[in-house]
Amino acid sequence: MNADQPAEPEAAAPGPPPAAPRAGLSERELAVLAVERRSWPRAGAKERTIRERLGISPTRYYQLLNALLDDPRALAHDPVTVNRLRRLREERRHRR
């Protein structure tokens, strides 16, 4: 190859799809935020929705939710819900 000639473009390796316009959150992460955005008449309805809609246990749901609260992408996507949940989490920590 001559130094004056541009390098041949390399074939693009298959990789992850480009970032989604929804701040890069996965479908599951978006669903977790959507569940949390709703108000629930009773706890049982929320747990049933978590199992049926997301296909995970409530324990796993709350683990994912807790991680989302520290994720800047979640804050960018839904600042009202994330900030509300962060405040509640801090209040619970201070009571302990």
mmCIF file of C-alpha atoms in Angstrom:
data_model
loop_
_atom_site.group_PDB
_atom_site.id
_atom_site.type_symbol
_atom_site.label_atom_id
_atom_site.label_comp_id
_atom_site.label_asym_id
_atom_site.label_seq_id
_atom_site.Cartn_x
_atom_site.Cartn_y
_atom_site.Cartn_z
ATOM 1 C CA MET A 1 0.000 0.000 0.000
ATOM 2 C CA ASN A 2 1.268 3.465 -0.878
ATOM 3 C CA ALA A 3 1.398 6.093 1.903
ATOM 4 C CA ASP A 4 -0.322 8.590 -0.432
ATOM 5 C CA GLN A 5 -3.330 6.356 -0.962
ATOM 6 C CA PRO A 6 -6.110 6.142 1.607
ATOM 7 C CA ALA A 7 -6.417 2.875 3.446
ATOM 8 C CA GLU A 8 -9.069 0.457 2.276
ATOM 9 C CA PRO A 9 -12.102 0.671 4.512
ATOM 10 C CA GLU A 10 -12.358 -2.420 6.662
ATOM 11 C CA ALA A 11 -15.560 -4.363 6.653
ATOM 12 C CA ALA A 12 -17.694 -3.288 9.552
ATOM 13 C CA ALA A 13 -17.904 -5.982 12.170
ATOM 14 C CA PRO A 14 -21.418 -6.749 13.272
ATOM 15 C CA GLY A 15 -22.001 -5.077 16.567
ATOM 16 C CA PRO A 16 -24.788 -3.827 18.714
ATOM 17 C CA PRO A 17 -27.487 -1.865 16.946
ATOM 18 C CA PRO A 18 -27.250 1.904 17.101
ATOM 19 C CA ALA A 19 -28.546 3.529 20.251
ATOM 20 C CA ALA A 20 -32.299 3.706 20.381
ATOM 21 C CA PRO A 21 -33.876 7.143 20.427
ATOM 22 C CA ARG A 22 -35.194 6.291 23.909
ATOM 23 C CA ALA A 23 -31.934 7.215 25.635
ATOM 24 C CA GLY A 24 -30.447 3.768 25.007
ATOM 25 C CA LEU A 25 -32.567 1.885 27.518
ATOM 26 C CA SER A 26 -33.539 -1.710 26.809
ATOM 27 C CA GLU A 27 -37.153 -2.739 26.330
ATOM 28 C CA ARG A 28 -37.114 -4.339 29.793
ATOM 29 C CA GLU A 29 -35.727 -1.178 31.407
ATOM 30 C CA LEU A 30 -38.391 0.909 29.688
ATOM 31 C CA ALA A 31 -41.057 -1.525 30.889
ATOM 32 C CA VAL A 32 -39.769 -1.315 34.485
ATOM 33 C CA LEU A 33 -40.027 2.473 34.381
ATOM 34 C CA ALA A 34 -43.508 2.249 32.842
ATOM 35 C CA VAL A 35 -44.703 -0.054 35.635
ATOM 36 C CA GLU A 36 -43.262 2.277 38.249
ATOM 37 C CA ARG A 37 -44.857 5.336 36.634
ATOM 38 C CA ARG A 38 -48.358 3.937 37.249
ATOM 39 C CA SER A 39 -50.271 4.176 40.480
ATOM 40 C CA TRP A 40 -51.467 0.880 41.906
ATOM 41 C CA PRO A 41 -54.659 0.283 43.912
ATOM 42 C CA ARG A 42 -52.958 -2.500 45.874
ATOM 43 C CA ALA A 43 -49.591 -4.236 45.996
ATOM 44 C CA GLY A 44 -50.917 -7.520 44.623
ATOM 45 C CA ALA A 45 -51.907 -5.912 41.322
ATOM 46 C CA LYS A 46 -48.416 -4.532 40.833
ATOM 47 C CA GLU A 47 -46.727 -7.860 41.618
ATOM 48 C CA ARG A 48 -49.061 -9.677 39.234
ATOM 49 C CA THR A 49 -48.266 -7.175 36.463
ATOM 50 C CA ILE A 50 -44.533 -7.581 37.111
ATOM 51 C CA ARG A 51 -44.792 -11.357 36.737
ATOM 52 C CA GLU A 52 -47.158 -11.335 33.747
ATOM 53 C CA ARG A 53 -45.820 -8.397 31.748
ATOM 54 C CA LEU A 54 -42.118 -8.634 32.516
ATOM 55 C CA GLY A 55 -41.840 -12.339 33.254
ATOM 56 C CA ILE A 56 -39.649 -11.798 36.318
ATOM 57 C CA SER A 57 -40.099 -12.063 40.066
ATOM 58 C CA PRO A 58 -40.854 -8.947 42.100
ATOM 59 C CA THR A 59 -37.468 -9.366 43.824
ATOM 60 C CA ARG A 60 -35.639 -9.224 40.481
ATOM 61 C CA TYR A 61 -37.834 -6.306 39.414
ATOM 62 C CA TYR A 62 -36.791 -4.253 42.435
ATOM 63 C CA GLN A 63 -33.126 -5.112 41.832
ATOM 64 C CA LEU A 64 -33.430 -3.831 38.253
ATOM 65 C CA LEU A 65 -35.340 -0.762 39.399
ATOM 66 C CA ASN A 66 -32.718 0.096 42.011
ATOM 67 C CA ALA A 67 -29.973 -0.090 39.374
ATOM 68 C CA LEU A 68 -32.042 2.075 37.016
ATOM 69 C CA LEU A 69 -32.308 4.807 39.632
ATOM 70 C CA ASP A 70 -28.534 5.260 39.378
ATOM 71 C CA ASP A 71 -28.484 5.118 35.563
ATOM 72 C CA PRO A 72 -28.204 8.528 33.842
ATOM 73 C CA ARG A 73 -30.034 7.119 30.807
ATOM 74 C CA ALA A 74 -33.086 6.414 32.970
ATOM 75 C CA LEU A 75 -32.941 9.922 34.411
ATOM 76 C CA ALA A 76 -32.786 11.389 30.899
ATOM 77 C CA HIS A 77 -35.721 9.236 29.763
ATOM 78 C CA ASP A 78 -38.073 9.833 32.712
ATOM 79 C CA PRO A 79 -36.729 12.438 35.154
ATOM 80 C CA VAL A 80 -39.985 12.822 37.094
ATOM 81 C CA THR A 81 -40.310 9.129 37.944
ATOM 82 C CA VAL A 82 -36.597 8.584 38.595
ATOM 83 C CA ASN A 83 -36.262 11.638 40.845
ATOM 84 C CA ARG A 84 -39.420 10.691 42.781
ATOM 85 C CA LEU A 85 -38.079 7.185 43.367
ATOM 86 C CA ARG A 86 -34.631 8.492 44.315
ATOM 87 C CA ARG A 87 -36.234 10.724 46.960
ATOM 88 C CA LEU A 88 -38.227 7.799 48.362
ATOM 89 C CA ARG A 89 -35.114 5.622 48.446
ATOM 90 C CA GLU A 90 -33.172 8.303 50.330
ATOM 91 C CA GLU A 91 -36.005 8.749 52.837
ATOM 92 C CA ARG A 92 -35.997 5.004 53.528
ATOM 93 C CA ARG A 93 -32.216 5.007 53.966
ATOM 94 C CA HIS A 94 -32.370 7.842 56.481
ATOM 95 C CA ARG A 95 -35.034 6.038 58.539
ATOM 96 C CA ARG A 96 -32.803 2.994 58.976
#
